[in-house]
Coordinates of C-alpha atoms and ligand atoms in Angstrom, one line a residue:
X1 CA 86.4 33.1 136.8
X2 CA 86.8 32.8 133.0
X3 CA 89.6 34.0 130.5
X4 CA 86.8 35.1 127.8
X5 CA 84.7 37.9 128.4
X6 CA 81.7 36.7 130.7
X7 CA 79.1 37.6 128.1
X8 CA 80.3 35.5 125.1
X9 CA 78.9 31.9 124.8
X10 CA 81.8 29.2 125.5
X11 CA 79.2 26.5 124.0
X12 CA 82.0 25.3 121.0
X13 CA 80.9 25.6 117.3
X14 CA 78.9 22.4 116.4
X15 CA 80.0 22.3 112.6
X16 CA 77.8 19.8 111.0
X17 CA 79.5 20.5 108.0
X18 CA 83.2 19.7 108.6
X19 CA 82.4 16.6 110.5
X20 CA 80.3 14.4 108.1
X21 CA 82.5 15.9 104.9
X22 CA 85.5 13.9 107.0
X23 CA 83.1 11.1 107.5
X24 CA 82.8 11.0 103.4
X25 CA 86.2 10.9 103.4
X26 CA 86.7 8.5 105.7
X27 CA 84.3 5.8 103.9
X28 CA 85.2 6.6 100.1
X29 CA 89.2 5.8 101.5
X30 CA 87.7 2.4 103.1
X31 CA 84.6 1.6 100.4
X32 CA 86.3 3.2 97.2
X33 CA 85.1 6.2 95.6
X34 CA 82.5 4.8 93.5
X35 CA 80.3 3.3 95.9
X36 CA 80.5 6.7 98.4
X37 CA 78.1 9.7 97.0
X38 CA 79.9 12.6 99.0
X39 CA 77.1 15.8 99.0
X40 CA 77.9 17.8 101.9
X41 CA 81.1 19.9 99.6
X42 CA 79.9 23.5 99.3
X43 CA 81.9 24.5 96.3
X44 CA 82.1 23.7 92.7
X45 CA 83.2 20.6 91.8
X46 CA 84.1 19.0 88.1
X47 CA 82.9 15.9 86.6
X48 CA 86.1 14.6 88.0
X49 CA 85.5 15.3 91.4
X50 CA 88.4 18.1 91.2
X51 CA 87.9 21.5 92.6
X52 CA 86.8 24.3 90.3
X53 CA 89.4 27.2 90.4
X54 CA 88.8 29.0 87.3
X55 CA 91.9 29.1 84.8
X56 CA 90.8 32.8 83.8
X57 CA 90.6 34.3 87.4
X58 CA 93.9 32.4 88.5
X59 CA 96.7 32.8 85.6
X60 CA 95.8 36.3 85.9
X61 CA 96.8 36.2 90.0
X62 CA 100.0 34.3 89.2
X63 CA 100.8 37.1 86.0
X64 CA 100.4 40.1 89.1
X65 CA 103.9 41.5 89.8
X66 CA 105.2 39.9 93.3
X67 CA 104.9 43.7 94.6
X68 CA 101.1 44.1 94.0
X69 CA 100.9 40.4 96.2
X70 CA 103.2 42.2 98.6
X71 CA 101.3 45.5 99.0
X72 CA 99.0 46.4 101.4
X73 CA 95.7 47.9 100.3
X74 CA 95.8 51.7 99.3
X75 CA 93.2 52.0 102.2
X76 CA 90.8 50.6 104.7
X77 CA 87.9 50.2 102.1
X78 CA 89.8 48.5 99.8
X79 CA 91.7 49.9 96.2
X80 CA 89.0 52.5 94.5
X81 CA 89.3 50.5 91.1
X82 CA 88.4 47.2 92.9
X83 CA 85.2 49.3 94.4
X84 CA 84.8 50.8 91.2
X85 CA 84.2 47.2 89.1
X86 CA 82.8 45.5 92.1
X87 CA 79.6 48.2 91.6
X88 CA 79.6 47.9 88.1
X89 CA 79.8 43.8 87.7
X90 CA 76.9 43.4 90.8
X91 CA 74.6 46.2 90.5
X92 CA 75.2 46.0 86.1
X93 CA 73.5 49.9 85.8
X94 CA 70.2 48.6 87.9
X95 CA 70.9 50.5 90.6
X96 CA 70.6 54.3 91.2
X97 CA 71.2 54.6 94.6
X98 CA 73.8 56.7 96.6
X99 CA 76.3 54.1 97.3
X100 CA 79.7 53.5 99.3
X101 CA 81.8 50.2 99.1
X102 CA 84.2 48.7 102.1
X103 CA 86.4 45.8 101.0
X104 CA 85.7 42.7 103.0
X105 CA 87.7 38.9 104.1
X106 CA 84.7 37.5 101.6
X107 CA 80.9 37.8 101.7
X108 CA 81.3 37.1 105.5
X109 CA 83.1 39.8 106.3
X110 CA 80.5 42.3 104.7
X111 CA 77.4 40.3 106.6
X112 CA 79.2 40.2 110.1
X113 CA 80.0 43.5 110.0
X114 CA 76.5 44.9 109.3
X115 CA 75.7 42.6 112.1
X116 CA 77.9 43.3 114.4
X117 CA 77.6 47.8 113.8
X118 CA 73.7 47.7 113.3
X119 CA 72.3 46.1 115.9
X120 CA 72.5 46.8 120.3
X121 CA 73.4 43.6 122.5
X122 CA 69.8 42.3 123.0
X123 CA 67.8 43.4 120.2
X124 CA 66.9 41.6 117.6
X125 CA 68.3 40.4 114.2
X126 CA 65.6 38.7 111.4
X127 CA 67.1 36.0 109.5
X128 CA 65.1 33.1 107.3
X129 CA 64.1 30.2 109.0
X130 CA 66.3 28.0 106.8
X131 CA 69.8 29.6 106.4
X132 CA 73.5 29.6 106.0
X133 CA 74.6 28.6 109.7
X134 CA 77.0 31.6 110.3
X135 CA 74.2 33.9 110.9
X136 CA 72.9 32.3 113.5
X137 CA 76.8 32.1 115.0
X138 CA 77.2 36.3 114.1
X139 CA 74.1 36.6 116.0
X140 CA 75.1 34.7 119.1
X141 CA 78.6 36.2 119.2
X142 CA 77.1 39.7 119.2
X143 CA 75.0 38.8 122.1
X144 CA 71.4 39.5 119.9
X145 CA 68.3 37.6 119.9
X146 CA 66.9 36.1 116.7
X147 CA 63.4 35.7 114.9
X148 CA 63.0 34.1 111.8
X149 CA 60.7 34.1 108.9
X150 CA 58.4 31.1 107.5
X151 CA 60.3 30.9 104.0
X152 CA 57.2 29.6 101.4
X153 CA 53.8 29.1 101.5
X154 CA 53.3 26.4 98.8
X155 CA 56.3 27.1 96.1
X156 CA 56.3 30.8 96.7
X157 CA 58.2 32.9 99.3
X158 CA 55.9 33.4 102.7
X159 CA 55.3 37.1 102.6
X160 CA 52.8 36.9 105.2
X161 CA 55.2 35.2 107.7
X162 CA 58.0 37.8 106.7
X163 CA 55.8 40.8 107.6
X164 CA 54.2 39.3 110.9
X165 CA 57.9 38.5 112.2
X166 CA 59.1 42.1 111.1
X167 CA 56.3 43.3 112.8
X168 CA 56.2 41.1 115.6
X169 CA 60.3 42.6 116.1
X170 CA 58.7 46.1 115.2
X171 CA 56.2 46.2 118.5
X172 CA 60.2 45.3 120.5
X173 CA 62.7 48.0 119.1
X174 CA 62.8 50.9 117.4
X175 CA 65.0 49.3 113.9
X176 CA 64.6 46.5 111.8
X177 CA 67.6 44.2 110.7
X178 CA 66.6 41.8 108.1
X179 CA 68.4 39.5 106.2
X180 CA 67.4 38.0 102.9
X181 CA 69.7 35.5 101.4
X182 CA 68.7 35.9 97.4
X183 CA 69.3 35.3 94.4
X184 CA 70.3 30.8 95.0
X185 CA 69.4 30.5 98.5
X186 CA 71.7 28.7 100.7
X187 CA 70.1 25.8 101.1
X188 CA 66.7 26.0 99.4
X189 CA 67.8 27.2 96.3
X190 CA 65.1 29.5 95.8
X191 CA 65.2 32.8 94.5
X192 CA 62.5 35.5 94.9
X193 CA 61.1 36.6 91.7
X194 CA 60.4 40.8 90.6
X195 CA 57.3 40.7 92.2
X196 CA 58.0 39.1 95.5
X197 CA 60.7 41.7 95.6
X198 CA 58.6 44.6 95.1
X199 CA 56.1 43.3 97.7
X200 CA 59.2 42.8 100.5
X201 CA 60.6 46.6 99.4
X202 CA 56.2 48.2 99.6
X203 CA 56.2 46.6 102.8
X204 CA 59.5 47.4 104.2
X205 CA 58.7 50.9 103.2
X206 CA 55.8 51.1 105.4
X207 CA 57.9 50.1 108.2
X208 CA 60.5 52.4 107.7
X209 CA 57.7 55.2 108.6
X210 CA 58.3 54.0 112.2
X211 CA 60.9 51.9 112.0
X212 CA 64.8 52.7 110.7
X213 CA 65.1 49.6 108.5
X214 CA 68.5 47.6 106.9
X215 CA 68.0 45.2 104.6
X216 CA 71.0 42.8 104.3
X217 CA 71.2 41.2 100.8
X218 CA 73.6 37.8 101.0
X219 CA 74.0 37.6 97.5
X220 CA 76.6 34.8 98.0
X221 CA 75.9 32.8 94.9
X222 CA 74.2 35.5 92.6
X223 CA 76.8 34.8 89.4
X224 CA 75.3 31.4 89.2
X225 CA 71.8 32.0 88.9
X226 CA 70.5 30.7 85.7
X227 CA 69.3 34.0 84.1
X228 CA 72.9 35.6 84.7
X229 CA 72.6 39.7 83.7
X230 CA 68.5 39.2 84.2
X231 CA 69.0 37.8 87.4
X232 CA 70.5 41.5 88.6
X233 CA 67.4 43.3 87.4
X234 CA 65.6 43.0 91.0
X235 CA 68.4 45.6 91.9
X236 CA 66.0 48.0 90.6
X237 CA 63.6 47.5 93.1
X238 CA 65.9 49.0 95.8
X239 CA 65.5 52.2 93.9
X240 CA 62.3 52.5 95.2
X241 CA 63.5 52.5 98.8
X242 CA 62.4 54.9 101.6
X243 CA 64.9 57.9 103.4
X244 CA 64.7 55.6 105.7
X245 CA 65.6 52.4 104.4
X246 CA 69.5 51.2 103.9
X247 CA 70.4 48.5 101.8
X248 CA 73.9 46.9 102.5
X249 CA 74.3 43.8 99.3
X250 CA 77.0 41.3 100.4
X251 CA 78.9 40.3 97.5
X252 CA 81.6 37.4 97.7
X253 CA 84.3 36.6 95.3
X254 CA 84.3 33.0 97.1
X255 CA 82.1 31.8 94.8
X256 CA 82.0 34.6 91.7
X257 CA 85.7 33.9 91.2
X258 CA 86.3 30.5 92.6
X259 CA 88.3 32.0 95.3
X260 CA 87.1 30.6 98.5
X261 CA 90.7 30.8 100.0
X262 CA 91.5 34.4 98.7
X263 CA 89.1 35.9 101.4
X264 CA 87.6 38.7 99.3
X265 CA 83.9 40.3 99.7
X266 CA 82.6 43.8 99.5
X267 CA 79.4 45.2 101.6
X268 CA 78.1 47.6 99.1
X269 CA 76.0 50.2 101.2
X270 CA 72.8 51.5 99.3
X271 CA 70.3 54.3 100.1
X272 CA 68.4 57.1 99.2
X273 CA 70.2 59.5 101.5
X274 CA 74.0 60.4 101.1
X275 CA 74.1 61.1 105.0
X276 CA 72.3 57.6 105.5
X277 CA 75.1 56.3 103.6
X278 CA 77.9 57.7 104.7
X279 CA 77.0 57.5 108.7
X280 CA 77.4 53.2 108.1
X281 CA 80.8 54.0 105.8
X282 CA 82.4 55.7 108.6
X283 CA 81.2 52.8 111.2
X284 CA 82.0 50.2 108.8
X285 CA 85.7 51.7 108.0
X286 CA 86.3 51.9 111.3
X287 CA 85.1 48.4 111.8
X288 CA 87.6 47.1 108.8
X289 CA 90.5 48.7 110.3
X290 CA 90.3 47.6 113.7
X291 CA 89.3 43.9 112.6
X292 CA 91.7 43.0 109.6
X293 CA 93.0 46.7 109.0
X294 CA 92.5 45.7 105.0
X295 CA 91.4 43.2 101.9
X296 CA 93.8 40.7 100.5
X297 CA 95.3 43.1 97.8
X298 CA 96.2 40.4 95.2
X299 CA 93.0 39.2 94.9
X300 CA 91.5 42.8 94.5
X301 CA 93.9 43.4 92.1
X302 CA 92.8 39.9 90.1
X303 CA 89.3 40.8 90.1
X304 CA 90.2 44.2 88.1
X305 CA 92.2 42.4 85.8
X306 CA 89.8 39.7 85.0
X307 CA 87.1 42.4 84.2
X308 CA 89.2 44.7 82.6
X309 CA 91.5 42.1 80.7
X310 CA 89.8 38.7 80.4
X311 CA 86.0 39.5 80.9
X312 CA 85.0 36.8 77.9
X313 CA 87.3 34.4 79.0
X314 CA 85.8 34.3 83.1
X315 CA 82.8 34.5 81.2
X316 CA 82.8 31.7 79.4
X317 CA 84.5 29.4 81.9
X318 CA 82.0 30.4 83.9
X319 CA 79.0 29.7 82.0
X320 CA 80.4 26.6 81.5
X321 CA 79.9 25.5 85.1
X322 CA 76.3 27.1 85.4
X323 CA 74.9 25.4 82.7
X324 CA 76.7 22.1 84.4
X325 CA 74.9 23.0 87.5
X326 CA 71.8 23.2 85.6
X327 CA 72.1 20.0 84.0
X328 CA 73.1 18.3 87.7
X329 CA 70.0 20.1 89.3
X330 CA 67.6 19.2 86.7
X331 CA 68.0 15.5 86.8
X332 CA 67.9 15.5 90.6
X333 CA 64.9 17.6 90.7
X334 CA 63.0 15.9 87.8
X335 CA 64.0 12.0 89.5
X336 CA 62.6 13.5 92.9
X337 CA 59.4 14.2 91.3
X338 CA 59.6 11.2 89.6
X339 CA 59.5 9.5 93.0
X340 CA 57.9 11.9 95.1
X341 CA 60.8 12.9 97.4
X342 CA 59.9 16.3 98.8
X343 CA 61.8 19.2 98.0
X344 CA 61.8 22.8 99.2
X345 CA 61.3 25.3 95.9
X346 CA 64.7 25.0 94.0
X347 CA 65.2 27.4 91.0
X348 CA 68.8 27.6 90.6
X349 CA 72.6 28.1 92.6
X350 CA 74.3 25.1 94.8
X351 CA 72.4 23.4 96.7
X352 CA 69.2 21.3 97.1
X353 CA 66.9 20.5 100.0
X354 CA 64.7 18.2 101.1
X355 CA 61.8 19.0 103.1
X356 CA 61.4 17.1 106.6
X357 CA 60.6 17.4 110.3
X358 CA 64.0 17.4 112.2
X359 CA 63.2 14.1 113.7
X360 CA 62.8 12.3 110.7
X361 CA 65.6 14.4 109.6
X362 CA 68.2 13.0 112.4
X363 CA 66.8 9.4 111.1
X364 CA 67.2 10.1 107.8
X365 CA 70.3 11.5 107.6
X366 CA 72.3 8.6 109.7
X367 CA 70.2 6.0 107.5
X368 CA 72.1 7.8 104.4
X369 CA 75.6 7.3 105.9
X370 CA 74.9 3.9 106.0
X371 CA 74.3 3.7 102.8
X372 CA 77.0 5.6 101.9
X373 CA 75.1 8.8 101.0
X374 CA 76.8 12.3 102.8
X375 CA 74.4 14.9 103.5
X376 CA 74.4 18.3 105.4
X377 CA 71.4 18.6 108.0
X378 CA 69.7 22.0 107.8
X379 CA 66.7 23.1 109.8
X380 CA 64.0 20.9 108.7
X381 CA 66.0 19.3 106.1
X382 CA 68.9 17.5 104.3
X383 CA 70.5 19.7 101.9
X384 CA 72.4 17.9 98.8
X385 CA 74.8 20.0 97.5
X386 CA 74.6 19.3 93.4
X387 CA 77.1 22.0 93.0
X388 CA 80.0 18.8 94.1
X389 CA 78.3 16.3 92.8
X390 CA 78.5 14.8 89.3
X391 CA 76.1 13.9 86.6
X392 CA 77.0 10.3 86.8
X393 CA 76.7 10.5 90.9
X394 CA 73.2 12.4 90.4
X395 CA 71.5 9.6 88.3
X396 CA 69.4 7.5 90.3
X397 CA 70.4 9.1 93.4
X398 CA 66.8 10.6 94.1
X399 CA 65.3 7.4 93.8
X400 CA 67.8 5.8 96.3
X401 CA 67.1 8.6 98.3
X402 CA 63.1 7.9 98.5
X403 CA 63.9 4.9 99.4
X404 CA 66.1 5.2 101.8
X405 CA 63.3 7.7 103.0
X406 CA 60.7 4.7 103.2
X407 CA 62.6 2.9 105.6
X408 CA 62.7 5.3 108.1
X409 CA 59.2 6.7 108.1
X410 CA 57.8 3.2 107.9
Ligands
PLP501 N1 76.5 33.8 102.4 C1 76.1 32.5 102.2 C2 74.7 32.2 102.1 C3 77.1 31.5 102.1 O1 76.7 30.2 101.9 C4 78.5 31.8 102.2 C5 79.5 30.8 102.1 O2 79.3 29.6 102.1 C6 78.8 33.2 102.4 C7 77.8 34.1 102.5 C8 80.2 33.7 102.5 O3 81.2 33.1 102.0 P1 82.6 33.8 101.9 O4 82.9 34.4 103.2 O5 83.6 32.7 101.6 O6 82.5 34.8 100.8

């Protein structure tokens, strides 16, 4: 007899992430911080190996007035004028869709909870075959099965592969649940161009004549992407949606802001219909209140601020840091051609990843650490997160990396 339910998985969470980050640490405290290239961090790093946290998003948190900390929400989906600029900054006028906002604990709150509300116990969830980890965890934890799609042929995104697993999902149950993490990939780095997105929305549309559809848009790392305002322009796509398509766009402040810690996300709900709409706001309210009632109210209220007070500042700052992440991702990406270390398509956002078999992978990967190189194993492949890692660190570190490679495949 168990304490936990019988149906929940008591396997514990194998977080690949957390333990080699305290490896890192470990070795730079023992071999000094020069010789130790620590890419496994997930957030934004300086040149000087600080954490970013964005001097425009955070005086304006510490100028709030204790009592707006204090407060709670003014209601489950979270304060209107925070729902009000969280539309206009993400969908910036490309969008002209009925739409609802809920308030979520980050960008993870807003994919679990489509996760958790669309889908029965058994059915199945589509995620790519490369992705963030947690998906796979929300999927277990909900009791549903999981198919994945093929993410490129060559350098472009497998459409082929997405529609045969959508279909193959099709022939089990009567609704599709797909997720596409885009713009910035987590951990390819990719992002799907205009016309890939028009050719995932034709086709989903054809499947929404049998099939209810919701497309789940993790757009986790969007205010990095290297065309900024033009990288929001796919929005308009979704404008050619189906009745019988919904679009739920996770949005994260985790990243947008700097604000990992502050726990604040929206699911922005999307669709043709206002019923369609509103029949996933009242299960998705519902959902808020009885799992962490409401959003962190501080860092709602610092998000209106910094759009309506400081807008050029956050801008700026943040700009800053993109083009740094371009700079960081160009020299590793030119070096690895320059040596012929094989990388999935990168385009832009935090992350890197080589391309590999998982058994050379495992190799590869403990080879690294003994050379003092952290990494983060993904599905068929070692993702370096450049977003951590400075320009100095970069330099030359493809080309150690090849090498490295060549021992273990020889
Ligand atoms: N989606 C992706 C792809 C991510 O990588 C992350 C964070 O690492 C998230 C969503 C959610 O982050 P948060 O819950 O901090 O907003």
């Amino acid at each position: 007899m168990s304490f936990v339910k019988e149906s929940v998985s008591q396997k514990p969470i194998v977080d690949t992430v957390f333990t080699i980050v305290k490896k890192a640490k470990e070795d730079k405290a023992k071999s000094g911080e020069d010789v130790v290239v620590d890419a496994t961090i997930g957030s934004l790093y300086d040149e000087e190996g600080k954490l970013v946290a964005l001097d425009s998003v955070f005086s304006s948190l510490k100028n709030l007035d204790n009592r707006v900390l204090a407060a709670y929400a003014a209601s489950f989906t979270g304060n209107e004028d925070f729902k009000d600029r969280v539309y206009q900054w993400v969908l910036d006028g490309n969008s002209h869709l009925h739409h609802e906002i809920i308030a979520t604990p980050g960008g993870t709150g807003a994919v679990a909870m489509t996760i958790q509300e669309c889908l029965e116990a058994g059915q199945t969830v589509i995620l790519p075959e490369i992705a963030w980890g947690s998906y796979n965890l929300m999927a277990q934890m909900n009791n549903l099965q999981i198919a994945t799609y093929a993410l490129f042929e060559e350098d472009h995104f497998n459409i082929e592969s997405f529609k045969h697993t959508c279909q193959m999902v099709m022939a089990q149950q009567n609704k599709l649940v797909v997720v596409i993490n885009d713009p910035c990939h987590n951990p390819t780095g990719y992002s799907l161009n205009k016309e890939e997105w028009n050719e995932v929305i034709a086709f989903l549309n054809e499947c929404s004549q049998t099939h209810s559809v919701v497309l789940l848009n993790d757009i986790a790392y969007i205010d990095y992407a290297y065309g900024q305002k033009q990288a929001k322009e796919y929005f308009s796509v979704f404008d050619q949606i189906s009745d019988n398509i919904v679009v739920i766009v996770a949005f994260s402040l985790s990243k947008s802001m700097t604000s990992y810690g502050l726990r604040c996300g929206a699911a922005i709900i999307m669709g043709q219909r206002e019923e369609a709409v509103q029949e996933l706001k009242i299960v998705f309210e519902k959902d808020a209140r009885a799992t962490w009632s409401n959003i962190n109210n501080g860092a709602m209220a610092t998000f209106v601020d910094v759009m309506d007070h400081h807008l050029k500042a956050y801008d700026q700052e943040r700009l800053h840091y993109v083009a740094l992440l371009k700079e960081r991702s160009d020299i590793f990406v030119k070096e690895a051609k320059e040596v012929g270390l094989k990388h999935y398509p990168y385009k832009e956002g935090f992350f890197v990843t080589l391309s590999m078999d998982n058994e050379t992978r495992d190799k590869y990967h403990e080879a690294l650490m003994e050379n003092h190189i952290y990494t983060v194993k993904v599905n068929l492949g070692i993702r370096v997160a450049v977003c951590s890692l400075s320009v100095d660190k970069i330099k030359g570190l493809a080309k150690k990396m090849k090498e490295i490679l060549d021992t273990v495949e020889s």
